[in-house]
Coordinates of C-alpha atoms in Angstrom, one line a residue:
M500 CA 13.4 6.9 6.9
R501 CA 16.7 5.1 6.4
Y502 CA 18.7 5.6 3.2
H503 CA 22.0 4.0 2.2
I504 CA 24.7 6.3 0.9
I505 CA 27.5 4.6 -0.9
S506 CA 31.0 5.9 -0.5
I507 CA 33.6 6.2 -3.2
A508 CA 35.8 3.6 -1.5
A509 CA 32.9 1.1 -1.5
L510 CA 32.3 1.7 -5.2
L511 CA 36.0 1.2 -5.9
L512 CA 36.1 -2.0 -4.0
S513 CA 33.0 -3.2 -5.8
T514 CA 34.6 -2.4 -9.2
M515 CA 37.7 -4.4 -8.3
A516 CA 35.6 -7.4 -7.1
L517 CA 33.8 -7.4 -10.4
Q518 CA 36.8 -7.3 -12.7
A519 CA 36.6 -11.0 -13.3
Q520 CA 32.9 -11.0 -13.7
T521 CA 31.2 -10.2 -17.0
L522 CA 27.8 -10.3 -18.7
D523 CA 27.8 -12.4 -21.8
I524 CA 25.0 -11.0 -24.0
E525 CA 24.0 -13.1 -27.0
H526 CA 21.2 -11.8 -29.4
L527 CA 19.0 -14.5 -30.8
A528 CA 16.1 -14.5 -33.3
G529 CA 12.8 -12.8 -32.9
G530 CA 13.9 -10.1 -30.5
N531 CA 15.2 -12.6 -27.9
T532 CA 18.4 -12.1 -26.0
L533 CA 20.3 -14.5 -23.7
V534 CA 22.3 -12.9 -20.9
R535 CA 24.7 -15.1 -18.9
V536 CA 26.4 -14.1 -15.7
S537 CA 29.8 -15.5 -15.2
E538 CA 30.8 -16.4 -11.6
P539 CA 27.4 -15.4 -10.1
Q540 CA 28.6 -16.5 -6.6
N541 CA 30.7 -13.3 -6.4
T542 CA 28.0 -10.9 -7.6
R543 CA 25.1 -9.5 -5.5
Y544 CA 23.1 -7.5 -8.1
L545 CA 22.3 -7.3 -11.7
L546 CA 21.4 -3.6 -12.3
L547 CA 18.6 -3.2 -14.9
P548 CA 18.2 0.1 -16.8
I549 CA 14.5 1.2 -16.8
E550 CA 12.6 3.5 -19.1
E551 CA 9.0 4.0 -18.0
K552 CA 7.5 4.7 -21.4
A553 CA 9.0 1.4 -22.8
P554 CA 6.8 -1.7 -23.1
E555 CA 7.1 -4.4 -20.5
A556 CA 9.7 -7.1 -21.5
P557 CA 9.3 -10.6 -20.0
V558 CA 12.6 -11.8 -18.3
K559 CA 12.9 -15.5 -17.7
I560 CA 15.4 -16.3 -14.9
I561 CA 16.9 -19.7 -15.6
C562 CA 18.9 -21.5 -12.9
G563 CA 20.8 -24.4 -14.5
N564 CA 18.2 -25.5 -17.1
D565 CA 15.1 -24.9 -14.9
L566 CA 12.9 -21.8 -15.0
S567 CA 13.2 -20.2 -11.6
R568 CA 10.9 -17.1 -12.1
T569 CA 9.6 -14.8 -14.8
I570 CA 9.5 -11.0 -14.2
S571 CA 8.3 -8.1 -16.3
V572 CA 10.7 -5.1 -16.8
R573 CA 10.4 -1.9 -18.8
L574 CA 14.0 -2.2 -20.2
A575 CA 15.3 1.1 -21.6
L576 CA 15.1 1.6 -25.3
D577 CA 15.9 5.3 -25.9
K578 CA 17.0 6.6 -22.5
V579 CA 17.6 5.4 -18.9
D580 CA 15.2 6.9 -16.3
Y581 CA 16.8 5.0 -13.4
M582 CA 18.4 1.6 -12.5
V583 CA 16.8 -1.1 -10.4
P584 CA 18.6 -4.0 -8.8
L585 CA 17.9 -7.7 -9.3
D586 CA 19.2 -9.5 -6.3
L587 CA 21.2 -12.5 -7.4
S588 CA 22.0 -13.9 -3.9
E589 CA 19.2 -16.4 -4.2
W590 CA 21.2 -18.2 -6.9
A591 CA 24.7 -17.7 -5.4
G592 CA 27.1 -20.4 -6.7
K593 CA 24.7 -21.6 -9.4
D594 CA 24.6 -21.2 -13.1
I595 CA 22.2 -18.4 -13.9
K596 CA 21.1 -16.8 -17.1
F597 CA 18.3 -14.6 -18.4
L598 CA 16.2 -15.1 -21.5
I599 CA 14.8 -11.6 -22.4
H600 CA 12.3 -10.8 -25.1
L601 CA 12.1 -7.1 -26.1
P602 CA 8.7 -6.4 -27.7
V603 CA 10.2 -4.2 -30.5
D604 CA 8.6 -4.0 -33.9
R605 CA 11.3 -4.3 -36.6
A606 CA 8.8 -2.8 -39.1
T607 CA 9.4 0.5 -37.4
G608 CA 13.2 0.3 -38.1
R609 CA 14.1 -0.7 -34.6
D610 CA 16.2 -3.8 -33.9
A611 CA 16.2 -5.3 -30.4
Q612 CA 19.9 -5.9 -30.3
N613 CA 20.6 -2.2 -30.8
E614 CA 18.6 -0.9 -27.8
I615 CA 20.4 1.1 -25.1
C616 CA 19.5 -1.4 -22.3
W617 CA 22.3 -3.8 -23.3
S618 CA 25.1 -1.3 -22.9
K619 CA 23.8 0.0 -19.6
M620 CA 23.0 -3.3 -17.9
K621 CA 25.8 -4.1 -15.4
L622 CA 26.8 -6.1 -12.4
S623 CA 27.4 -4.6 -8.9
D624 CA 27.9 -5.6 -5.3
V625 CA 26.2 -2.5 -4.0
I626 CA 23.1 -0.4 -4.9
D627 CA 22.8 3.3 -4.6
T628 CA 19.6 4.2 -2.8
E629 CA 20.6 7.8 -1.7
N630 CA 17.4 9.9 -1.9
R631 CA 17.3 12.0 -5.0
E632 CA 13.5 12.8 -4.9
I633 CA 12.4 16.2 -3.7
F634 CA 8.9 14.7 -3.2
R635 CA 9.9 11.8 -0.9
P636 CA 8.1 12.3 2.4
A637 CA 10.1 13.1 5.5
Y638 CA 7.9 11.2 8.0
H639 CA 5.5 9.0 5.9
H640 CA 6.4 5.4 5.0
T641 CA 7.6 4.8 1.4
P642 CA 9.4 1.9 -0.3
E643 CA 13.2 2.3 -0.5
Y644 CA 12.8 2.1 -4.2
G645 CA 10.3 0.7 -6.7
W646 CA 6.5 0.6 -6.7
M647 CA 4.2 0.3 -3.7
N648 CA 0.4 0.0 -3.3
D649 CA -1.7 -1.6 -0.5
P650 CA -0.4 -2.1 3.0
N651 CA -0.5 -5.8 3.9
G652 CA -0.2 -8.2 6.8
M653 CA 0.3 -5.5 9.4
F654 CA 0.9 -6.6 13.0
Y655 CA 2.5 -5.5 16.3
K656 CA 4.9 -7.8 18.3
D657 CA 7.6 -7.3 20.8
G658 CA 7.6 -3.5 20.6
E659 CA 7.7 -3.4 16.7
W660 CA 5.1 -2.4 14.2
H661 CA 5.5 -4.7 11.1
L662 CA 4.3 -3.2 7.8
Y663 CA 4.2 -5.4 4.7
Y664 CA 3.1 -3.8 1.4
Q665 CA 2.4 -4.6 -2.2
W666 CA 5.9 -4.0 -3.7
G667 CA 7.1 -4.0 -7.3
P668 CA 10.9 -4.0 -7.0
Y669 CA 11.8 -3.9 -10.7
G670 CA 10.4 -0.5 -11.6
S671 CA 8.2 2.3 -10.2
M672 CA 5.0 1.2 -12.0
W673 CA 2.6 -1.6 -11.0
N674 CA 3.9 -5.1 -11.6
N675 CA 5.8 -8.1 -10.2
L676 CA 3.9 -7.9 -6.9
T677 CA 5.6 -9.3 -3.8
W678 CA 5.5 -8.4 -0.1
G679 CA 8.0 -5.8 0.9
H680 CA 8.6 -5.4 4.6
S681 CA 9.4 -2.4 6.9
V682 CA 9.5 -2.2 10.7
S683 CA 9.0 0.7 13.1
R684 CA 9.0 1.2 16.9
D685 CA 7.2 4.6 16.7
L686 CA 5.2 4.6 13.5
I687 CA 7.3 7.5 12.2
H688 CA 10.8 6.1 11.5
W689 CA 10.9 2.9 9.4
E690 CA 13.6 0.3 8.8
Y691 CA 13.6 -1.7 5.6
R692 CA 13.8 -5.4 5.9
P693 CA 14.3 -8.0 3.1
E694 CA 11.5 -9.1 0.8
A695 CA 9.1 -11.2 2.9
I696 CA 7.0 -13.3 0.6
K697 CA 7.9 -13.8 -3.1
P698 CA 5.8 -14.8 -6.1
D699 CA 5.6 -18.5 -7.0
A700 CA 3.9 -20.8 -9.4
L701 CA 0.5 -19.8 -8.0
G702 CA 1.1 -16.2 -9.0
Y703 CA 1.9 -12.8 -7.7
I704 CA 1.5 -12.1 -3.9
F705 CA -1.5 -9.8 -3.5
S706 CA -2.9 -8.3 -0.4
G707 CA -3.6 -10.2 2.9
S708 CA -3.2 -10.1 6.6
C709 CA -1.1 -11.5 9.5
V710 CA -1.9 -12.6 13.0
V711 CA 0.1 -13.8 16.0
D712 CA -1.1 -17.3 16.8
H713 CA -0.6 -17.1 20.5
N714 CA -2.3 -20.5 21.2
N715 CA -0.8 -22.5 18.3
T716 CA -4.1 -23.1 16.7
A717 CA -2.5 -23.7 13.3
G718 CA 0.1 -26.1 14.7
F719 CA 3.2 -24.2 13.5
G720 CA 4.2 -23.2 17.0
K721 CA 3.1 -20.8 19.8
D722 CA 3.3 -17.2 18.8
A723 CA 4.0 -18.1 15.1
V724 CA 3.1 -15.3 12.7
I725 CA 0.6 -16.6 10.2
A726 CA 0.0 -14.8 6.9
L727 CA -2.9 -15.3 4.6
Y728 CA -2.5 -13.7 1.2
T729 CA -4.0 -13.8 -2.3
S730 CA -2.1 -15.8 -4.9
A731 CA -2.9 -14.1 -8.2
A732 CA -2.4 -15.6 -11.6
E733 CA -5.0 -16.9 -14.0
V734 CA -7.2 -17.2 -11.0
Q735 CA -7.2 -15.7 -7.5
S736 CA -6.9 -18.0 -4.5
Q737 CA -5.9 -17.7 -0.9
S738 CA -2.6 -19.1 0.4
L739 CA -0.9 -19.4 3.8
A740 CA 2.6 -18.9 5.0
Y741 CA 4.0 -18.9 8.5
S742 CA 7.0 -17.2 10.2
L743 CA 9.0 -18.6 13.2
D744 CA 11.3 -15.6 13.5
G745 CA 8.8 -12.9 14.2
G746 CA 7.9 -12.0 10.7
D747 CA 11.3 -11.6 8.9
T748 CA 11.1 -14.8 6.9
F749 CA 8.1 -17.0 5.9
I750 CA 7.6 -20.6 5.0
K751 CA 4.8 -21.3 2.6
Y752 CA 2.3 -24.0 3.5
P753 CA 2.7 -27.0 1.2
G754 CA -1.1 -27.4 0.8
N755 CA -1.6 -24.0 -0.9
P756 CA -4.0 -22.7 -1.9
I757 CA -6.2 -23.3 1.1
L758 CA -9.3 -21.4 -0.2
T759 CA -10.6 -21.2 -3.7
A760 CA -13.7 -19.9 -5.5
D761 CA -15.3 -19.8 -8.9
I762 CA -15.2 -16.0 -9.3
A763 CA -12.6 -13.7 -10.8
D764 CA -12.3 -11.1 -8.0
F765 CA -11.6 -13.2 -4.9
R766 CA -8.9 -11.5 -2.8
D767 CA -7.5 -9.6 0.2
P768 CA -8.1 -12.0 3.2
N769 CA -8.4 -10.3 6.5
M770 CA -8.5 -12.6 9.6
F771 CA -8.8 -12.0 13.3
W772 CA -9.4 -14.0 16.5
N773 CA -13.0 -13.5 17.7
E774 CA -13.0 -14.0 21.5
E775 CA -16.8 -14.0 21.6
I776 CA -17.1 -17.2 19.6
G777 CA -13.7 -18.7 20.3
K778 CA -12.8 -19.0 16.6
W779 CA -11.0 -17.2 13.9
N780 CA -13.0 -15.0 11.5
L781 CA -12.0 -14.2 7.9
I782 CA -13.4 -11.5 5.7
L783 CA -12.8 -11.8 1.9
A784 CA -13.5 -9.3 -0.9
C785 CA -15.5 -11.1 -3.6
G786 CA -16.4 -8.8 -6.5
Q787 CA -19.3 -6.7 -5.1
E788 CA -19.6 -8.3 -1.7
M789 CA -17.8 -9.5 1.4
R790 CA -17.8 -13.2 2.4
I791 CA -17.4 -14.1 6.1
Y792 CA -15.7 -17.4 7.2
T793 CA -14.8 -19.1 10.5
S794 CA -12.0 -21.5 11.4
D795 CA -10.5 -23.3 14.3
N796 CA -7.0 -23.6 12.9
L797 CA -6.5 -20.8 10.2
I798 CA -6.3 -23.5 7.5
D799 CA -9.8 -25.0 7.1
W800 CA -12.4 -22.3 6.6
K801 CA -16.2 -22.5 6.5
E802 CA -18.3 -19.8 4.8
E803 CA -20.9 -18.4 7.1
S804 CA -22.5 -15.5 5.3
R805 CA -22.2 -12.7 2.7
F806 CA -22.7 -9.0 3.0
G807 CA -23.0 -6.1 0.5
Q808 CA -26.0 -6.7 -1.7
S809 CA -27.8 -3.3 -2.2
Y810 CA -25.8 -1.4 0.4
G811 CA -23.1 1.3 -0.1
S812 CA -21.3 2.2 -3.3
H813 CA -21.1 -0.5 -6.0
D814 CA -19.5 1.7 -8.7
G815 CA -16.3 -0.4 -8.5
V816 CA -14.8 -3.6 -7.2
W817 CA -14.8 -4.2 -3.5
E818 CA -11.4 -4.8 -2.0
C819 CA -9.3 -4.9 1.2
P820 CA -11.8 -5.5 4.0
D821 CA -11.4 -5.1 7.7
L822 CA -13.8 -5.7 10.6
F823 CA -13.5 -4.9 14.3
K824 CA -15.5 -3.5 17.3
L825 CA -15.3 0.1 18.6
S826 CA -16.8 2.0 21.5
V827 CA -19.1 4.9 20.7
E828 CA -17.4 7.8 22.4
G829 CA -19.3 9.3 25.4
T830 CA -21.5 6.2 25.8
S831 CA -21.2 2.6 27.0
E832 CA -22.3 1.3 23.5
E833 CA -20.1 -0.7 21.2
K834 CA -20.5 -1.3 17.5
W835 CA -18.8 -3.3 14.8
V836 CA -17.3 -1.5 11.8
L837 CA -16.9 -3.2 8.4
F838 CA -14.4 -1.4 6.1
C839 CA -14.7 -1.8 2.4
N840 CA -12.2 -0.3 0.0
I841 CA -13.6 0.3 -3.5
N842 CA -12.1 1.1 -6.9
P843 CA -13.5 3.1 -8.6
G844 CA -16.5 4.7 -6.9
G845 CA -14.9 7.1 -4.3
P846 CA -16.6 10.4 -3.3
S847 CA -14.0 12.4 -5.4
G848 CA -13.5 9.8 -8.1
G849 CA -11.3 6.8 -8.3
S850 CA -10.5 4.7 -5.2
A851 CA -11.5 5.3 -1.6
T852 CA -12.5 3.6 1.7
Q853 CA -16.2 3.2 2.6
Y854 CA -17.5 1.8 6.0
F855 CA -20.6 0.2 7.4
I856 CA -21.6 0.3 11.1
G857 CA -23.6 -2.5 12.7
D858 CA -23.5 -5.7 14.8
F859 CA -21.6 -9.0 14.2
D860 CA -22.4 -12.3 15.9
G861 CA -19.3 -14.1 14.6
S862 CA -21.1 -15.4 11.4
K863 CA -23.3 -12.5 10.1
F864 CA -22.9 -8.8 9.9
T865 CA -26.1 -6.8 10.4
L866 CA -26.4 -3.1 9.5
D867 CA -27.6 -0.3 11.8
N868 CA -29.7 2.3 10.0
P869 CA -29.6 0.5 6.7
E870 CA -31.3 3.5 5.0
M871 CA -28.0 5.4 5.3
Y872 CA -26.5 2.9 2.8
L873 CA -29.3 2.3 0.3
D874 CA -29.6 3.6 -3.3
G875 CA -25.8 4.0 -3.7
K876 CA -25.4 6.1 -0.6
A877 CA -22.1 5.5 1.3
L878 CA -20.1 6.7 4.3
W879 CA -16.4 7.3 3.7
Q880 CA -13.5 7.1 6.1
D881 CA -11.7 9.8 4.3
Y882 CA -13.2 12.2 1.7
G883 CA -9.9 13.2 0.1
K884 CA -8.7 11.9 -3.1
D885 CA -5.7 9.9 -1.8
H886 CA -6.8 7.4 0.9
Y887 CA -7.2 3.8 -0.1
A888 CA -6.7 0.2 1.1
A889 CA -7.0 1.2 4.7
V890 CA -6.5 -1.8 7.1
S891 CA -5.5 -2.2 10.7
F892 CA -2.5 -3.7 12.6
S893 CA -3.4 -6.9 14.3
N894 CA -2.2 -7.7 17.9
A895 CA -1.9 -3.9 18.5
P896 CA -1.1 -2.9 22.1
D897 CA -3.7 -1.7 24.6
G898 CA -6.6 -2.9 22.5
R899 CA -5.8 -0.3 19.8
H900 CA -7.1 -0.5 16.2
T901 CA -4.3 1.4 14.4
M902 CA -4.8 1.8 10.7
I903 CA -2.7 2.9 7.7
A904 CA -3.8 3.5 4.2
W905 CA -2.1 3.8 0.8
M906 CA -1.8 7.5 0.0
S907 CA -2.7 7.5 -3.7
N908 CA -5.5 6.9 -6.2
W909 CA -5.7 4.3 -9.0
E910 CA -6.7 7.1 -11.4
Y911 CA -3.1 8.3 -11.6
A912 CA -1.0 6.3 -9.2
N913 CA 1.4 5.1 -12.0
N914 CA 2.0 8.6 -13.2
V915 CA 2.7 10.8 -10.2
P916 CA 6.0 12.8 -10.7
T917 CA 8.5 10.5 -8.9
M918 CA 10.7 7.8 -10.3
Q919 CA 13.1 6.4 -7.7
F920 CA 10.0 5.3 -5.7
R921 CA 6.3 5.6 -6.3
S922 CA 3.7 5.9 -3.6
A923 CA 3.6 6.5 0.2
N924 CA 1.4 5.5 3.1
T925 CA -0.8 7.8 5.2
I926 CA 0.2 8.6 8.8
A927 CA -1.1 6.0 11.3
R928 CA -4.7 6.7 12.5
E929 CA -6.9 5.6 15.4
P930 CA -10.6 5.1 14.3
F931 CA -13.4 6.1 16.7
L932 CA -17.2 6.3 16.7
Y933 CA -19.2 9.4 17.6
N934 CA -23.0 10.0 17.8
V935 CA -24.7 12.9 16.0
D936 CA -28.5 13.2 16.4
G937 CA -28.9 9.5 17.1
K938 CA -26.7 8.3 14.2
V939 CA -23.3 6.9 14.6
Y940 CA -20.4 7.9 12.4
L941 CA -16.7 6.9 12.1
G942 CA -13.8 9.3 12.7
S943 CA -10.1 8.8 12.5
R944 CA -7.6 10.8 14.6
P945 CA -3.8 10.7 14.3
S946 CA -2.2 8.0 16.4
P947 CA -0.8 9.2 19.8
E948 CA 2.8 8.7 18.6
Y949 CA 2.5 12.0 16.6
A950 CA 1.7 14.0 19.7
G951 CA 4.4 16.5 20.6
T952 CA 6.5 15.8 17.5
G953 CA 5.8 19.2 15.9
L954 CA 4.8 17.5 12.6
D955 CA 1.3 19.0 12.6
K956 CA -0.3 22.4 12.6
T957 CA -3.4 23.2 14.6
V958 CA -5.8 25.9 13.4
K959 CA -8.8 27.1 15.6
V960 CA -11.9 28.4 13.7
K961 CA -15.2 30.0 14.8
G962 CA -17.1 29.9 11.5
S963 CA -16.8 29.7 7.7
C964 CA -13.2 30.2 6.6
T965 CA -10.4 29.3 4.3
V966 CA -7.1 27.9 5.5
T967 CA -4.5 28.4 2.8
L968 CA -1.1 26.5 2.7
S969 CA 1.3 28.3 0.4
N970 CA 4.9 28.9 -0.6
E971 CA 7.1 31.7 -2.0
N972 CA 6.3 30.6 -5.6
G973 CA 2.6 31.4 -5.2
E974 CA 1.5 27.7 -5.1
E975 CA -1.3 27.0 -2.7
F976 CA -3.5 24.4 -1.2
V977 CA -6.9 25.8 0.0
I978 CA -9.1 24.2 2.7
T979 CA -12.6 25.8 2.7
Y980 CA -15.1 25.3 5.5
D981 CA -18.6 26.5 4.7
Q982 CA -20.6 26.4 7.9
K983 CA -23.9 27.3 6.2
A984 CA -23.6 24.6 3.6
M985 CA -22.0 22.2 6.1
T986 CA -19.2 21.2 3.7
L987 CA -15.5 21.0 3.9
S988 CA -13.4 21.0 0.7
C989 CA -9.7 20.8 -0.4
D990 CA -8.6 22.5 -3.6
R991 CA -5.1 21.5 -4.9
S992 CA -5.6 23.0 -8.4
R993 CA -2.8 25.6 -7.8
S994 CA -0.6 23.4 -5.5
G995 CA 2.3 22.8 -7.9
M996 CA 2.5 20.0 -10.5
V997 CA -1.0 19.0 -11.4
D998 CA -0.9 18.3 -15.2
F999 CA 0.4 14.7 -15.2
S1000 CA -3.2 13.5 -15.1
Q1001 CA -6.6 14.9 -15.9
H1002 CA -7.9 13.3 -12.8
F1003 CA -5.5 15.0 -10.4
N1004 CA -6.6 18.7 -10.8
T1005 CA -9.7 18.4 -8.7
V1006 CA -11.5 19.8 -5.7
A1007 CA -12.6 17.2 -3.0
T1008 CA -15.6 17.9 -0.9
A1009 CA -16.9 16.3 2.3
P1010 CA -20.2 16.7 4.2
V1011 CA -20.0 17.9 7.8
C1012 CA -22.2 16.5 10.5
R1013 CA -21.7 19.3 13.0
R1014 CA -19.9 22.6 13.4
I1015 CA -16.1 22.5 12.9
T1016 CA -14.0 24.3 15.6
S1017 CA -10.5 23.2 14.7
F1018 CA -8.2 21.6 12.1
R1019 CA -5.2 19.5 12.7
I1020 CA -3.1 19.5 9.5
F1021 CA -0.1 17.3 8.6
V1022 CA 2.0 18.7 5.7
D1023 CA 4.8 16.6 4.2
N1024 CA 6.8 16.9 1.0
C1025 CA 4.1 15.5 -1.2
S1026 CA 0.9 15.4 1.0
V1027 CA -1.6 17.3 3.1
E1028 CA -3.7 15.4 5.6
V1029 CA -6.6 17.4 7.2
F1030 CA -8.3 16.3 10.4
A1031 CA -11.3 18.4 11.3
N1032 CA -12.5 18.3 14.9
D1033 CA -9.7 15.9 15.7
G1034 CA -10.7 13.5 13.0
E1035 CA -14.5 13.6 12.7
V1036 CA -13.9 14.5 9.1
C1037 CA -10.7 13.5 7.3
M1038 CA -9.3 14.5 3.9
T1039 CA -6.0 13.3 2.4
S1040 CA -4.4 14.8 -0.7
L1041 CA -1.2 14.4 -2.6
V1042 CA 0.5 17.6 -3.6
F1043 CA 3.7 18.2 -5.7
P1044 CA 4.8 21.8 -5.0
S1045 CA 8.1 23.3 -6.2
Q1046 CA 8.9 24.3 -2.6
P1047 CA 7.4 23.2 0.7
L1048 CA 3.9 24.7 1.6
N1049 CA 5.2 26.3 4.7
T1050 CA 2.9 29.3 5.2
V1051 CA -0.5 29.1 6.8
T1052 CA -3.1 31.8 6.2
V1053 CA -6.6 31.8 7.7
N1054 CA -9.4 34.1 6.3
K1055 CA -13.0 34.3 7.4
I1056 CA -15.7 33.9 4.8
K1057 CA -18.6 36.4 5.3

C-alpha cells in the first residue's frame, strides 16, 4: 500500500503559497453559510473538518453562478475527528463558492455560525495521508482515505489489475458515492489513481462492471475500456462510459441512461462477452431476481429471461451479480455459476454472497439440483460474517476468474473502529468446483500470487480440533472444526474490540461436506481469512485486536 508522507519543508512551502489566499465566510439566515475561495487557481484543496456523529450537511458547489455539484458532509460541530480534502483543481481559475446548510436546531441553544467547523476549515496545496490507523491492513486493499464498499468495474489489461470501488471521499461513512481507482501488478501492492467516474445529474455512481472491447463492438475504438454502472438518484438506471487511456479517465456516453426499468432496486450491471453465442451478456440485480440481457454493441440491450423466483435466500435485496463457467475439478465437466450477493439474509446475519450452479445457453440460466435451493435453502461462497459484493476481474489472464469481495457487513460497516479510512477488500481468490457424492459445490482458493509470500499460515489436522490465534493481551480468535457434527465455526467474541455493534460479537458456522485435513489462514491487522481444504470452505472475519494475533495454538477435541 502506498502512503504519502508530507515533509516539514513541503508544509512550509504550502503555507507560503497560501498567504494570499483566504476563505471568506459569510453567515446567512436559517443556518446557511456562504464560503468563498479567493484566487482558487492557486489552491489545490479545501480541507473540511469532519465529526462522525454530526448530521449530514448539504454543500452546494457553485462555479460562477451555476450549480456544479452537491455533496453531503458531516461538518464538525463539537470536535474534529479528522479532515478530508475537497479537490479544487476541477475549478482552477474559476470563481468558486460553497453554500452550506448546517442542520442545527436553534431551539437547543446552538447557532450554526458558532460551530467549530468554520474555524477549522482551511486551504492547502497538500494533504496528509500518512497512515495513523493501527487496524489498516498490511496487504489487503483499502482506500487511501474515506469510505469504501463494493468493488466495481474490475479488469486486467497490459499486466495491470484495475480495481474500481464504491468510494465516499468526504468522510468515512457511506455517502457521495463515486468510483475510486487502484491498480496492482501482483494483487498485493496497490497504487492509488485519481477518481475515475464522478457523480452527475443522473445521481451517484453505484456498482457496475468494465470490459475490454477488443473488437470495437461499441464503436469507441479497438481495446477501449467500457464501463456500465448504475446511476442512482430518485430512480436507478444504467449508464455507460468509455476509456481510451486504459481505464484512467472515462468519457460518459451522451445518451445515458442506456437502460431503465420501472422498479426501485435496479442495479449493479455485470457484462461479459459470450463466445458461445457471439454476443455480450448482461446480468442485472432487480429486487429479488436477476435479469439477463444480450447485446451486439454494449449500448442496446434486449431482455432475454429472469432468474430467482423461489430459489435461494430471499431475506434481503439481491445485488452485485456475476456469471461465468468453471470446470468441475477431476472431471471433464463444466458448469456455469451465478453469483448473487444479498443484504440482509446471510448465513451469519447481514450481507453475504450466495451462488447457484447450472447451465446457461446465452439467454436462460437453468439450475442443476434445484432441490438444493428450494424453501429458502442457499449455498454460500463464504460462511464468515465479512464477505460481500464478490465479483470477478474481466479479461483476466490464462482464462482465470479472479474474484475480490468487500470485507465488511452492512450490519456494522459504518461503525467499525477506524476513521481515516473505512473498509478493506478480501484477498483475491480463484473459485473452483468440486464434486461430493454427486453434487457440485463451489470453493475459493487464494490466488497464486500469494504463494511463497509468507502471508499465510498452514495448519494440518487429523480430526476435530480448535485452532486459536492469540496475542500477549489474551485476545483470541478461535476456529473450531467438529468432525462429528461436520461443522466449522469462527468465534471472535474475545478477539479485541467487539462492542461497537451488537451484531459484531457473533460466532459464524459453516457446514462441511467432507473431512477437513488442513487450514490455510491469512491474518492481517484487522482480518482473519480461513480456507479449509484449500478453499472448499471459506470463512472471512474482521477482528480489531489491541496487538497482532501472532500466536497459533492447535488443540484436539476429544
